[in-house]
PDB file of C-alpha atoms in Angstrom:
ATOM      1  CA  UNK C   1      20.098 112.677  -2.437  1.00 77.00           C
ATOM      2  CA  UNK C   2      18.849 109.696  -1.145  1.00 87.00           C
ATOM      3  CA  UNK C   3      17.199 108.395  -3.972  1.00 91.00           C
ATOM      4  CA  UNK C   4      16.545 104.296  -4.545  1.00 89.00           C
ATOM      5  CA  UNK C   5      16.548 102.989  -7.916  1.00 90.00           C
ATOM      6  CA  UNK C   6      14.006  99.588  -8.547  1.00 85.00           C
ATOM      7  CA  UNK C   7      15.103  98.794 -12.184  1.00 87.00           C
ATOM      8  CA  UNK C   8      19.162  98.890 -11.507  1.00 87.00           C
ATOM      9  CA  UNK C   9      19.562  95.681 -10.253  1.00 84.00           C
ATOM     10  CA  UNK C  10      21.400  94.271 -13.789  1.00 82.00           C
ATOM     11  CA  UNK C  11      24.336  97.018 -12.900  1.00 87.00           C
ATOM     12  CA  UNK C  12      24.808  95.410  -9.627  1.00 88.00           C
ATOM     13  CA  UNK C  13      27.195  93.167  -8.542  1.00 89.00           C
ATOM     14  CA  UNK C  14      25.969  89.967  -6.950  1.00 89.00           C
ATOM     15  CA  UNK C  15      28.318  89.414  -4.020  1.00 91.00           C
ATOM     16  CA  UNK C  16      28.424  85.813  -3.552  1.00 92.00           C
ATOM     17  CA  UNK C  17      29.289  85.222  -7.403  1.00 91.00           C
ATOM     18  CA  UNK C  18      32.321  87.239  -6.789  1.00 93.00           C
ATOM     19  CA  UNK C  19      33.568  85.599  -4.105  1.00 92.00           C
ATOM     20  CA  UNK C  20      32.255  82.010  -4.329  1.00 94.00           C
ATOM     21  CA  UNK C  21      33.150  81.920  -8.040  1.00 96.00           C
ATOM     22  CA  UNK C  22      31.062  81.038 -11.367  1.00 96.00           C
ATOM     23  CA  UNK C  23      32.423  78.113 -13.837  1.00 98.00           C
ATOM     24  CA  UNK C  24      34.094  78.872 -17.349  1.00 98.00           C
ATOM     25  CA  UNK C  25      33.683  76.031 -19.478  1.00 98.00           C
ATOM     26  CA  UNK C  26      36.635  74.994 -21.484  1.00 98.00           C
ATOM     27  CA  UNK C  27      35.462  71.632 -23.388  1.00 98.00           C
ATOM     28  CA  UNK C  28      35.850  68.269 -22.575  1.00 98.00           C
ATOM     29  CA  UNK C  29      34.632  68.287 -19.506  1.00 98.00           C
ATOM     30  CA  UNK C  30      37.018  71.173 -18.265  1.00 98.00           C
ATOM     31  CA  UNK C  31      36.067  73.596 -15.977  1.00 98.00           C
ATOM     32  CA  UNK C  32      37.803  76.546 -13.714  1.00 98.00           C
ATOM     33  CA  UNK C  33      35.408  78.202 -10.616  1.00 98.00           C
ATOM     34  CA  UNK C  34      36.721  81.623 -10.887  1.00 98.00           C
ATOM     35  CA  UNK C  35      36.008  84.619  -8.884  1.00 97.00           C
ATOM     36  CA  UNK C  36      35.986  88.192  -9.917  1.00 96.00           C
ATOM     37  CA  UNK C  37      39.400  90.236 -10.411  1.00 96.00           C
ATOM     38  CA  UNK C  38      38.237  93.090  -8.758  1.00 89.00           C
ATOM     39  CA  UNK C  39      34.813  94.116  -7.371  1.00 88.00           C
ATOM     40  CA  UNK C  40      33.952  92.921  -3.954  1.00 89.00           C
ATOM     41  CA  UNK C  41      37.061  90.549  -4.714  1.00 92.00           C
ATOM     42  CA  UNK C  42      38.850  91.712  -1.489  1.00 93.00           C
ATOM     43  CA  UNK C  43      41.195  88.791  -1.633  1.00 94.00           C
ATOM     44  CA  UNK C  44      42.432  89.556  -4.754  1.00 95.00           C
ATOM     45  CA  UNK C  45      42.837  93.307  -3.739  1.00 93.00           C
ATOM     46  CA  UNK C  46      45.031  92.560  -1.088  1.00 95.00           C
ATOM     47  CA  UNK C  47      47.088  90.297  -2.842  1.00 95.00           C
ATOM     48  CA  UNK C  48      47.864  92.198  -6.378  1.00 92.00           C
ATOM     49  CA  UNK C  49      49.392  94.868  -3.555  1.00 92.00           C
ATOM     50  CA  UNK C  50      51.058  92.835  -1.501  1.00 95.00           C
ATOM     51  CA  UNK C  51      52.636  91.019  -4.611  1.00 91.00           C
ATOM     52  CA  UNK C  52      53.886  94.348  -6.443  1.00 87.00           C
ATOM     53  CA  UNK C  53      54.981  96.457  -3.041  1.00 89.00           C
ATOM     54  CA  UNK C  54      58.823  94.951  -3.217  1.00 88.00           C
ATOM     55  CA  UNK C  55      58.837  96.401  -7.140  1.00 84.00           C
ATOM     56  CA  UNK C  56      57.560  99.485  -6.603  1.00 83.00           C
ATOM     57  CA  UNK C  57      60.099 101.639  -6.905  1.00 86.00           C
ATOM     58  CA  UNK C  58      61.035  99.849 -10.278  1.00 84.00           C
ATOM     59  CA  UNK C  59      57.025 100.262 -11.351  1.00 80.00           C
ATOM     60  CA  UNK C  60      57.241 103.809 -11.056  1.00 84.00           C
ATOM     61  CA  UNK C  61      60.529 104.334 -12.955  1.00 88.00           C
ATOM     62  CA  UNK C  62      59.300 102.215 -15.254  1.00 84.00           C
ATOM     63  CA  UNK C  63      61.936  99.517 -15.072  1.00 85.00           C
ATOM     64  CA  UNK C  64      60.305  95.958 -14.239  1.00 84.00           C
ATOM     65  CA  UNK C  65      60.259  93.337 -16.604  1.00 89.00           C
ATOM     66  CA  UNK C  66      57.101  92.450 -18.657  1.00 88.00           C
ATOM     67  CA  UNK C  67      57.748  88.892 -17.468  1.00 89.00           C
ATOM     68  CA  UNK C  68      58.058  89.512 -13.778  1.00 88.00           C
ATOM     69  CA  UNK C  69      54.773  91.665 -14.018  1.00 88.00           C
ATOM     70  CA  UNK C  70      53.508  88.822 -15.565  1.00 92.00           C
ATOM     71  CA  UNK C  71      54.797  86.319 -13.538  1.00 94.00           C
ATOM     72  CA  UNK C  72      53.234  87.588 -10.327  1.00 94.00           C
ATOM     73  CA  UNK C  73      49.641  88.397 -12.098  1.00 95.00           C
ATOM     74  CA  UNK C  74      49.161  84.702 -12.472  1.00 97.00           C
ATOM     75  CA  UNK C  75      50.453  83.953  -9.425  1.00 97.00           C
ATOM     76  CA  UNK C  76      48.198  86.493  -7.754  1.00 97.00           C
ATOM     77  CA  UNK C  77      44.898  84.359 -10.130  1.00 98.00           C
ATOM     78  CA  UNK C  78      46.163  81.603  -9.044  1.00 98.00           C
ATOM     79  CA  UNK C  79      45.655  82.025  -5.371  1.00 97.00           C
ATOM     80  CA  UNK C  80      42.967  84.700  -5.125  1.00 97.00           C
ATOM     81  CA  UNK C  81      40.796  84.405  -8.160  1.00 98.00           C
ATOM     82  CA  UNK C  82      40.779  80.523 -10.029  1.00 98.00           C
ATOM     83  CA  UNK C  83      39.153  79.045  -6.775  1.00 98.00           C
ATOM     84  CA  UNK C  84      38.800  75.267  -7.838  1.00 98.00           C
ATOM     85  CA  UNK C  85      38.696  73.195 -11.166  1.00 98.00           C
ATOM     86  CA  UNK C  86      37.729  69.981 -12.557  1.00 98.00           C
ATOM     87  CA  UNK C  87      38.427  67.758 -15.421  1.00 98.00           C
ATOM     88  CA  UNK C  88      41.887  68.966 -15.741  1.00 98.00           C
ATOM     89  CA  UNK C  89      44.125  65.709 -16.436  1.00 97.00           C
ATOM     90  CA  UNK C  90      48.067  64.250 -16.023  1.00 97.00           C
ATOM     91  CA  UNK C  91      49.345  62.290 -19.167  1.00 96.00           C
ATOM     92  CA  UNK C  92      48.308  59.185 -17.580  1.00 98.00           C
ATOM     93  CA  UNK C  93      44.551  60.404 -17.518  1.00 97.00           C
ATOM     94  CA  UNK C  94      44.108  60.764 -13.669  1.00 98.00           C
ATOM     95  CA  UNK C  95      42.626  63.993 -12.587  1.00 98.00           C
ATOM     96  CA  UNK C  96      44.902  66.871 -11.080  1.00 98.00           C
ATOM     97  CA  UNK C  97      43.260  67.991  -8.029  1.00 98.00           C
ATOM     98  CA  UNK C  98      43.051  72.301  -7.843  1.00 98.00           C
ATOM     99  CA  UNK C  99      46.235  73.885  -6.146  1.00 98.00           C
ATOM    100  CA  UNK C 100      47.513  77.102  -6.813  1.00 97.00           C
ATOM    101  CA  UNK C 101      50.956  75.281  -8.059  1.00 98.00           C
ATOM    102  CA  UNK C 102      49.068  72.785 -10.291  1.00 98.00           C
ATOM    103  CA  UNK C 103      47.436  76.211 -11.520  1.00 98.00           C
ATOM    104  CA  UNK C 104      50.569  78.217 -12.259  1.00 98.00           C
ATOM    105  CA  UNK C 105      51.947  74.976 -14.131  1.00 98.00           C
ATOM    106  CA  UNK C 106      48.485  75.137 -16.361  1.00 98.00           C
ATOM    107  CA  UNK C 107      49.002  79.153 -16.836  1.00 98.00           C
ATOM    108  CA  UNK C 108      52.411  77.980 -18.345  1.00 96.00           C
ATOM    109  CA  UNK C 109      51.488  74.750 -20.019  1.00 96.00           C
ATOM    110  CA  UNK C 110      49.007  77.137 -22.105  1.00 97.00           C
ATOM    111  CA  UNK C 111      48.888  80.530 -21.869  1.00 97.00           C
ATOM    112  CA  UNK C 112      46.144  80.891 -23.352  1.00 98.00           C
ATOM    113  CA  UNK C 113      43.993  79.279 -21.187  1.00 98.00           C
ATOM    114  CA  UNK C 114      45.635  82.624 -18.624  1.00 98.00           C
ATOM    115  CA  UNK C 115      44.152  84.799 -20.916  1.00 98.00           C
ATOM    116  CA  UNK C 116      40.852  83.586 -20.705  1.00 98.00           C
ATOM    117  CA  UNK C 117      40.534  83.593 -17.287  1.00 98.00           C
ATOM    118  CA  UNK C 118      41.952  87.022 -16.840  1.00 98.00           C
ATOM    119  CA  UNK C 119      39.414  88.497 -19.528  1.00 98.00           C
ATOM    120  CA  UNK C 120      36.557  85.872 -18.083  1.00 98.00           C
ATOM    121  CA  UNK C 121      37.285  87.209 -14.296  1.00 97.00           C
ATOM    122  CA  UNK C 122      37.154  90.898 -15.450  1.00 96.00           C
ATOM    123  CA  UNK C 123      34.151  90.866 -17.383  1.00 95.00           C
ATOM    124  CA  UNK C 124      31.138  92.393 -14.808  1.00 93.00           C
ATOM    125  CA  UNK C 125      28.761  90.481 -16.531  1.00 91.00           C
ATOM    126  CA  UNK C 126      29.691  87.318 -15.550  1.00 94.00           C
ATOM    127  CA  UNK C 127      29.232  89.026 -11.630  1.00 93.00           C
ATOM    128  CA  UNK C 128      26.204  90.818 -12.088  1.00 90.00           C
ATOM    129  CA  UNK C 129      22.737  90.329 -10.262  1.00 86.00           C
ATOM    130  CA  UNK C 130      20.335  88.528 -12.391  1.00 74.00           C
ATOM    131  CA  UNK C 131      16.908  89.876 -12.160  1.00 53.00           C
ATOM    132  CA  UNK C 132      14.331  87.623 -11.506  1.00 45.00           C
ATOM    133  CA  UNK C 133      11.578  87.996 -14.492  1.00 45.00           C
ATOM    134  CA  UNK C 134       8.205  89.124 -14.018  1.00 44.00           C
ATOM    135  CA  UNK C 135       5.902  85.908 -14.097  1.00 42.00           C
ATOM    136  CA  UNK C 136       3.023  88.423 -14.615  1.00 45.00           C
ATOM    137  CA  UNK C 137       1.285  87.414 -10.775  1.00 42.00           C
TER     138      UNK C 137
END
């Protein structure tokens, strides 16, 4: 035991992407800083527990509602994992600044767009250390 690995660096998560956040592109100028749902994501720990602990007891029976479960998944990426955004506009064309209400009225607005940055937020990938290539010196 004891052993170090040099060439596992790709399987490691790079701590500061999961916290500070990486950008997902969504066209037009659209963009969403999300951290990682999970990981070294502590916030996000702490807050998918604290959100389901009053529906516990209906969790394990089996008994909440697909839309309350729902409901308080975005809420929880909407605080602890979309961190900021840009390029996101009103119906008049002005800019709505990041907030985690703006955010839950986007989740609605398109769904979709949820999706994305649950699977996006999930993927280690995105997280994961990048190794700096050998420039053969």
């Amino acid at each position: 035991m004891g052993r170090t690995f040099s060439n596992v660096v790709d399987f490691q998560a790079d701590d500061k992407a999961e916290n500070e956040g990486i950008d997902l592109a969504f066209g037009h100028g659209r963009y969403i800083t999300v951290a990682r749902s999970g990981g070294g994501n502590r916030r996000y720990r702490v807050a998918l527990t604290e959100a389901y602990k009053p529906h516990k007891a209906a969790m394990e029976r089996g008994t909440m509602d697909d839309e309350t479960a729902a409901k308080m998944l975005r809420e929880v990426f909407a605080k602890t994992v979309v961190l900021d955004w840009r390029g996101w506009k009103d119906d008049a064309g002005e800019e709505i600044p990041y907030s985690s209400d703006a955010c839950m009225d986007l989740f609605e607005a398109a769904p979709e767009i949820f999706r994305i940055v649950q699977d996006e937020s999930e993927k280690f990938a995105n997280f994961a250390k990048q190794e700096v290539e050998d420039s053969g010196n």
